[in-house]
Tab-separated table of C-alpha atoms in Angstrom:
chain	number	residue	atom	x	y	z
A	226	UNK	CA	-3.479	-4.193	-10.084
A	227	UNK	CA	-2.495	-6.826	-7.610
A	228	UNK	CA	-3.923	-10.447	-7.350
A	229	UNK	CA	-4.064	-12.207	-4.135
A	230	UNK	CA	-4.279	-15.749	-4.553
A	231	UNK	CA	-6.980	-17.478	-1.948
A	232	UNK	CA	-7.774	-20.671	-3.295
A	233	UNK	CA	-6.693	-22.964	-5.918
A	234	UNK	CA	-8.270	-26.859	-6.610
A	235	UNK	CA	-8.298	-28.590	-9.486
A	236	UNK	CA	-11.396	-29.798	-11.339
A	237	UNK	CA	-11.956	-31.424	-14.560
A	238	UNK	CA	-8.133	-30.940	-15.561
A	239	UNK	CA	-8.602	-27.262	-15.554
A	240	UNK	CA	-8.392	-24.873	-11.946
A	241	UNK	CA	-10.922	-22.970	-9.831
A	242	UNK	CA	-8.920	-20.042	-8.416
A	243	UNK	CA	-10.347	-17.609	-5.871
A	244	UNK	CA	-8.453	-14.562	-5.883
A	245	UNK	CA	-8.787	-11.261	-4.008
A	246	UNK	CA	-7.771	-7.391	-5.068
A	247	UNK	CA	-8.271	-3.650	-4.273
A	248	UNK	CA	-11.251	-2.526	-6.613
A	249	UNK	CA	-11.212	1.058	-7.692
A	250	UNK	CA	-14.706	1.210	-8.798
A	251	UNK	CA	-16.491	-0.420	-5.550
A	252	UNK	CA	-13.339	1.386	-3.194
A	253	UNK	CA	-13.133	-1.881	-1.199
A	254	UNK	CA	-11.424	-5.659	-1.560
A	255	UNK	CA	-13.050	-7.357	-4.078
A	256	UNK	CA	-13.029	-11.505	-4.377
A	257	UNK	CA	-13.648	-13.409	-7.263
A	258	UNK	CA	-13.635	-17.242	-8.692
A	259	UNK	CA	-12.497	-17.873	-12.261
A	260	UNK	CA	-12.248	-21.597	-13.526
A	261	UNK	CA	-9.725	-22.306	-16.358
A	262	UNK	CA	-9.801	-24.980	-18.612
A	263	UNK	CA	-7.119	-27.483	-19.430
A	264	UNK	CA	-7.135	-25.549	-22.847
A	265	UNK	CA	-6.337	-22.411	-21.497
A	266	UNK	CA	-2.397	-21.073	-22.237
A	267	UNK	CA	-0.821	-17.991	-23.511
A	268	UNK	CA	-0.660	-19.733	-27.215
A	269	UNK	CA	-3.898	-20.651	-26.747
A	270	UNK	CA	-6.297	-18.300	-25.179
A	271	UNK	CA	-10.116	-19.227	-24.390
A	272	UNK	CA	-13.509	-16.904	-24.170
A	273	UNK	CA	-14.692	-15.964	-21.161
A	274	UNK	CA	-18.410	-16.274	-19.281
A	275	UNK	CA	-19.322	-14.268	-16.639
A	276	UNK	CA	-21.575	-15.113	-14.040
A	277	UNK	CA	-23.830	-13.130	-11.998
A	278	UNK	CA	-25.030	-14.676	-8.447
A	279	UNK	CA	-28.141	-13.803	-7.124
A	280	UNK	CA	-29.504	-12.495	-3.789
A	281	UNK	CA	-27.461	-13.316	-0.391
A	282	UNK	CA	-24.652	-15.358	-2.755
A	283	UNK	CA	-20.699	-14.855	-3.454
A	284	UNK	CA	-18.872	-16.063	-5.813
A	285	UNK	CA	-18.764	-19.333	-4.034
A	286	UNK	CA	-22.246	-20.555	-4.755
A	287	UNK	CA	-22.209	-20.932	-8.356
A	288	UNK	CA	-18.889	-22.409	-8.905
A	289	UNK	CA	-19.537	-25.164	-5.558
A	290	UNK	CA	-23.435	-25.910	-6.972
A	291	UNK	CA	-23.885	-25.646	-10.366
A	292	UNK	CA	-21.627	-28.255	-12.002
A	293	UNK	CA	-20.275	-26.172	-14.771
A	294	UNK	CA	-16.663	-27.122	-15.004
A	295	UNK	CA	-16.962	-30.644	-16.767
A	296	UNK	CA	-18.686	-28.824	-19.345
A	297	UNK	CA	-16.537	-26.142	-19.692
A	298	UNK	CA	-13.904	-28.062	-19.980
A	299	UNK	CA	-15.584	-29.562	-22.740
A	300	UNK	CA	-16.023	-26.115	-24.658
A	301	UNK	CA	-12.713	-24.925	-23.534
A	302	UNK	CA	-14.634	-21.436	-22.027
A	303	UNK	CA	-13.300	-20.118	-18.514
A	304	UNK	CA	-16.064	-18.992	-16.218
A	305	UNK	CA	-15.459	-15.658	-13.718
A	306	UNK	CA	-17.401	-15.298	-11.070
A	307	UNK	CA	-17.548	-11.922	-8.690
A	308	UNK	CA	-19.094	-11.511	-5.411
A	309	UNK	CA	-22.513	-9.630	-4.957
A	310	UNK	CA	-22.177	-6.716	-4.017
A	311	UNK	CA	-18.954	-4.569	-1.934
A	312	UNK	CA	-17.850	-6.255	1.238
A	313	UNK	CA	-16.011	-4.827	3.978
A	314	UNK	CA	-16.535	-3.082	7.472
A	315	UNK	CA	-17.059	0.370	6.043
A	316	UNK	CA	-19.445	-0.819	3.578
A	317	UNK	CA	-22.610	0.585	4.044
A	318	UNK	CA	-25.580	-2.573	4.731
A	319	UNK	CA	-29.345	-2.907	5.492
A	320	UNK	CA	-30.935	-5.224	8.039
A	321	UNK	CA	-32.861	-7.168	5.112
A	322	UNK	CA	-30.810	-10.109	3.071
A	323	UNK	CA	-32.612	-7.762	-0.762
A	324	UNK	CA	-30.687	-4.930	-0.100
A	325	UNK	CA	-26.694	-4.029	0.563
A	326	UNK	CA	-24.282	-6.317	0.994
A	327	UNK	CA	-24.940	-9.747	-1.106
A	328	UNK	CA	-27.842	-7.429	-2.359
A	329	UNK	CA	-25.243	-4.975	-5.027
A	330	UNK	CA	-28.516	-5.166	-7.846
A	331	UNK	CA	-25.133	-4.752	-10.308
A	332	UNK	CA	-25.993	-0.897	-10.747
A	333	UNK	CA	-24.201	2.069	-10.139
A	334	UNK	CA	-25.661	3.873	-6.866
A	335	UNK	CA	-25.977	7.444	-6.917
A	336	UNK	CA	-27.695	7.577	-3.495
A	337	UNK	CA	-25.683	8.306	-0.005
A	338	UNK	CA	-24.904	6.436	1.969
A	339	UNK	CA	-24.983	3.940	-1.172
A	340	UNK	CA	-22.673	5.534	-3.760
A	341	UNK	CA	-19.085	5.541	-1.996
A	342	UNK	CA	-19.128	1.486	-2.759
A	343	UNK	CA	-22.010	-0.031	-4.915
A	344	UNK	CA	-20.429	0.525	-8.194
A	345	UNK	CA	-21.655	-3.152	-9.264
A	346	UNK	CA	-22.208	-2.379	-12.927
A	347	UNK	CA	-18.552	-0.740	-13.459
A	348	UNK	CA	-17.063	-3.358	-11.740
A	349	UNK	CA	-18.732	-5.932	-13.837
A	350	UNK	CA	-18.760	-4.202	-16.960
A	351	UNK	CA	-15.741	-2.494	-17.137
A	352	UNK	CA	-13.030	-3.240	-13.818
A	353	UNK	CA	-13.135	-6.862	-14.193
A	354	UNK	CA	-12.864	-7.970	-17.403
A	355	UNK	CA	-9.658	-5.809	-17.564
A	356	UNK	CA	-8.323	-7.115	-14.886
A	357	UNK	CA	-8.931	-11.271	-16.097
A	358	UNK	CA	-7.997	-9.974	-19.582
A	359	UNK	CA	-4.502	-8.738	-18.906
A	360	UNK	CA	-4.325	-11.321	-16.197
A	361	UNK	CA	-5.240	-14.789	-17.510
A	362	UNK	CA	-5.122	-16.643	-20.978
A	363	UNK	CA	-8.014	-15.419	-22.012
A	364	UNK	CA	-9.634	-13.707	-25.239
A	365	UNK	CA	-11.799	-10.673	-25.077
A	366	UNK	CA	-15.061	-12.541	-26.425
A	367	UNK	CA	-17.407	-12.399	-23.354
A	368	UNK	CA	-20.550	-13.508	-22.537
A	369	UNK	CA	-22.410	-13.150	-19.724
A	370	UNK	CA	-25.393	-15.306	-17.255
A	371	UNK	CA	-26.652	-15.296	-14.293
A	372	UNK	CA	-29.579	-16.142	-11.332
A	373	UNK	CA	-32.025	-14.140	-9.975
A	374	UNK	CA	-30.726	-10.907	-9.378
A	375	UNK	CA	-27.780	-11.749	-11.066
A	376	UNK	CA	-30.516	-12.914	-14.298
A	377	UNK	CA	-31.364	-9.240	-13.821
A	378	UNK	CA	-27.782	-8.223	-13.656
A	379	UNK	CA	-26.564	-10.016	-16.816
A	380	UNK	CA	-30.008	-9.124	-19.123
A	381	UNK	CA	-29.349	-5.266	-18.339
A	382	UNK	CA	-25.667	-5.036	-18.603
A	383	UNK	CA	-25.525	-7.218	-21.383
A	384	UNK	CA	-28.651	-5.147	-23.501
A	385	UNK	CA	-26.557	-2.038	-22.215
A	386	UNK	CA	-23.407	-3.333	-24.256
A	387	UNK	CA	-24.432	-5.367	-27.230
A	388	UNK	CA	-20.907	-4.835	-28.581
A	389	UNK	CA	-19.621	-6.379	-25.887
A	390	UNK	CA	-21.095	-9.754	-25.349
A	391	UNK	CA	-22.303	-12.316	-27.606
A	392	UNK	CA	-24.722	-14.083	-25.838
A	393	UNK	CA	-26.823	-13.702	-23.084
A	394	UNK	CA	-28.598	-15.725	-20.178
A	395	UNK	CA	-30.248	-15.866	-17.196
A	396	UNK	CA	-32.153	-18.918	-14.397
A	397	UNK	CA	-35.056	-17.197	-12.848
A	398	UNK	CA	-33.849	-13.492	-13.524
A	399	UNK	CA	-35.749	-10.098	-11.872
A	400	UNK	CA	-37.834	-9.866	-14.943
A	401	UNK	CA	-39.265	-6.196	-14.529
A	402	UNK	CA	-37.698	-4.860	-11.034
A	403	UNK	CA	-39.430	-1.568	-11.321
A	404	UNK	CA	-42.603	-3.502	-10.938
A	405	UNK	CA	-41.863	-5.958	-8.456
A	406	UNK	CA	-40.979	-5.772	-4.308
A	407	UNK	CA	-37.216	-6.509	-4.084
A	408	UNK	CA	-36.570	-4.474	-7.410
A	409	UNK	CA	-38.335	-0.837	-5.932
A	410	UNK	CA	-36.557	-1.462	-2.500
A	411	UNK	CA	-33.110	-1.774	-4.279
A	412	UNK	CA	-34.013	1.003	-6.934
A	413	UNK	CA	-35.162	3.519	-4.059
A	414	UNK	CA	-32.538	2.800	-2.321
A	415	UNK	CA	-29.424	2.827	-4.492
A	416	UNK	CA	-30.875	5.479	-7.416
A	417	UNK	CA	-33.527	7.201	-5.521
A	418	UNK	CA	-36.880	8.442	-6.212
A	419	UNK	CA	-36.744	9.486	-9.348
A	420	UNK	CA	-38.177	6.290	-11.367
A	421	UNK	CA	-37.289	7.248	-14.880
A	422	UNK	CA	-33.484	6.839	-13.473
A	423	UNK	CA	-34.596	3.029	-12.601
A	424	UNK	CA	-35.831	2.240	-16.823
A	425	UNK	CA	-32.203	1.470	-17.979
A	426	UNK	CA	-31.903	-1.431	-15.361
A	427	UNK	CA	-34.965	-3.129	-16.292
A	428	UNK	CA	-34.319	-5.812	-18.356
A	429	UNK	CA	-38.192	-6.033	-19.871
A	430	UNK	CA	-38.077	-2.360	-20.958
A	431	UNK	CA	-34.702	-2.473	-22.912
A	432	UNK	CA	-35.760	-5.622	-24.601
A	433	UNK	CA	-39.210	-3.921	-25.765
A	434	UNK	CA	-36.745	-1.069	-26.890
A	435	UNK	CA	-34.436	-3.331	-28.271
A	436	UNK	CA	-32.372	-2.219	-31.452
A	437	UNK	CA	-29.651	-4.029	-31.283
A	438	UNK	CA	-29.786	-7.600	-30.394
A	439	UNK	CA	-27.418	-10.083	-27.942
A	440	UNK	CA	-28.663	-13.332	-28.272
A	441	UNK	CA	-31.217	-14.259	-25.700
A	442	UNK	CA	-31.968	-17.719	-23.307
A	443	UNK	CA	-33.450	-18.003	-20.558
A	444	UNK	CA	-34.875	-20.954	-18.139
A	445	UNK	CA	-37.370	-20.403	-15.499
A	446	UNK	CA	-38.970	-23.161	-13.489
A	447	UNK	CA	-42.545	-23.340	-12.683
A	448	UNK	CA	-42.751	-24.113	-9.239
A	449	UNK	CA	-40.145	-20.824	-8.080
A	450	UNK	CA	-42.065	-19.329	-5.071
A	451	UNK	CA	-41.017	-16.151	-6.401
A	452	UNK	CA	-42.720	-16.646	-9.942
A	453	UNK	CA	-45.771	-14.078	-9.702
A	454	UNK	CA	-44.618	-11.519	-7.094
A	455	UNK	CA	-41.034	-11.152	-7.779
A	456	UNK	CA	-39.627	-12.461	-11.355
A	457	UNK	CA	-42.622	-11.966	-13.391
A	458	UNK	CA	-41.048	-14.101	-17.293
A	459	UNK	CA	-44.320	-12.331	-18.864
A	460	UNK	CA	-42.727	-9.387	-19.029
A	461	UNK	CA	-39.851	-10.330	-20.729
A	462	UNK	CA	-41.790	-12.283	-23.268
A	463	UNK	CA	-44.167	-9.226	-23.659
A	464	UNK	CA	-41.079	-7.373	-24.475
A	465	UNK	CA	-39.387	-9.535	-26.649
A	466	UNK	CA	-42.668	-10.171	-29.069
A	467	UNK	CA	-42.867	-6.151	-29.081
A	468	UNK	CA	-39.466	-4.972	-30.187
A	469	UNK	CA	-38.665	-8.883	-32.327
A	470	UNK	CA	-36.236	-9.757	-29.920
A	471	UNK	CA	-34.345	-13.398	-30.339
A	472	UNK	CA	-34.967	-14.487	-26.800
A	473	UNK	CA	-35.383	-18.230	-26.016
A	474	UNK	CA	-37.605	-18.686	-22.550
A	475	UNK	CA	-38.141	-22.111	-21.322
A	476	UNK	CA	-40.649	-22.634	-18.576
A	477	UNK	CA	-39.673	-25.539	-17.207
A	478	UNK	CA	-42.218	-27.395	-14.949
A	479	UNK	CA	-41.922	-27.988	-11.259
A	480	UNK	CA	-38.473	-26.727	-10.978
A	481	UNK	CA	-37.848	-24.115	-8.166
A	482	UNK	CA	-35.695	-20.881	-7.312
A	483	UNK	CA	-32.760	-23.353	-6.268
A	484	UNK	CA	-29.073	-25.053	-7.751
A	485	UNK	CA	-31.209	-27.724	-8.049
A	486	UNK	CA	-32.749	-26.359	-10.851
A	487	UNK	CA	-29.326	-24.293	-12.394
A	488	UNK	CA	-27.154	-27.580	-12.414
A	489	UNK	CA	-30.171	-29.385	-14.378
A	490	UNK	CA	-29.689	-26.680	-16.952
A	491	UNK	CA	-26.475	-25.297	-17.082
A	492	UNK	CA	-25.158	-27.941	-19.450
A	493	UNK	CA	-27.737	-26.035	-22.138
A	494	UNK	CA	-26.651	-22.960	-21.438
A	495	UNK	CA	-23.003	-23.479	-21.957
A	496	UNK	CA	-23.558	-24.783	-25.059
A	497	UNK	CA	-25.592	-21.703	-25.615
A	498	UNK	CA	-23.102	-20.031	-24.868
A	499	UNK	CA	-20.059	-21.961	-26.855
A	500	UNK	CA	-21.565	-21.566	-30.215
A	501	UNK	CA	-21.569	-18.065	-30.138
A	502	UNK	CA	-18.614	-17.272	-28.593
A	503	UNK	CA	-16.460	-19.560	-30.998
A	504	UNK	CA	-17.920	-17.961	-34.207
């Protein structure tokens, strides 16, 4: 599979590279960021975490905003970033910024006109990691965060494939999306009408039925607009107390929905993150 190159600055020691390639899964060009550390060679190869961006975002946001490349440095983790959702002229899109592209949800669609590119859970769970894997210095220890919808996106896939990552987060994620506006327009839309197909990407009801467990954190500020109507942390906790599930959740006062709040955080979360991918 060929890498194009886009970008390439240096930061901390290590590199943030932007590349771009033909996905398979999403049948489009895909772009993604990936920041290696100084560490990173082919005699010494580092974990990886992926990060899921939320609602309107690229890959650009995160790896711009958050401030996670000192840190990572520190650890010696790299950090991928995808885009959203598909992009392209042929890409199917909606009027609203909740729902096609920037708006992927990190499911697979089954619904026309949908299905021919939002793929967003094969691309992250499977397409990528390949691809960095046989592409980078990097191990195959993964974990996996993310904001918002991508909170949503990294709970579910992650819960969906304990074997595969060994830690979890999220900032602010979509809590319980079948029970909350942006989560039923995405849900109708990409998987259709048929709302026991919408249970396995619902981060609240796989951690209530929860046998297997990825180790949980998660940071959610008090003062997010979104807190009642869209994000709804109860649920998770709700969840978590009903099935014994190890999830951390921080409510942290008067932070919003914003970077502001991520780059206070994200320092915790790698560390998080670092202990139990270097076990």
């Amino acid at each position: 599979m060929s890498l194009e190159n886009i970008s390439a600055n240096k930061s901390f020691g290590g590199w943030h590279k932007q590349y771009s390639h033909d996905s398979k899964a999403l049948n489009c060009s895909m772009r993604f960021a990936i920041y290696l550390p100084p560490q990173a060679s082919e005699s010494n190869k580092v974990p990886v975490l992926y990060w899921l961006s939320g609602l309107t975002c690229t890959d650009e946001n995160f790896m711009q905003k958050a401030g996670a490349q000192r840190i990572a440095n520190e650890l010696g983790i790299a950090i991928v970033a995808p885009d959203t959702s598909p992009r392209g002229e042929d890409v199917a899109d909606d009027e609203g910024y909740d729902l096609g592209k920037g708006a992927g949800f990190y499911v697979n669609a089954t619904q026309a006109p949908w299905n021919r590119h939002y793929r967003m859970y094969d691309y992250v769970v499977n397409e990528l990691p390949e691809l960095i894997e046989l592409t980078f210095p990097v191990t195959t220890k993964r974990s996996i965060s993310g904001h918002s919808m991508g909170g949503h996106g990294a709970l579910t896939i992650a819960m969906l494939n304990p074997d595969r990552y060994q830690s979890m987060s999220a900032f602010s994620p979509i809590a319980n999306p079948i029970n909350c506006p942006w989560g039923v327009k995405a849900f109708s839309a990409y998987l259709g009408e048929d709302k026991s197909t919408w249970l396995k990407h619902d981060a609240s009801v796989l951690m209530s039925k929860a046998t297997q467990f990825v180790p949980a954190l998660i940071d959610q500020g008090q003062g997010d607009d979104f807190l009642v109507e869209q994000l709804k942390p109860e649920a998770l906790s709700n969840a978590a107390e009903q099935s014994g599930y190890p999830l951390t959740l921080n409510m942290q006062q008067g932070y919003d929905h914003s970077y502001y709040f991520i780059s206070s955080f994200i320092e915790s979360h790698l560390h998080f993150h670092a202990k139990h991918l270097n076990m």
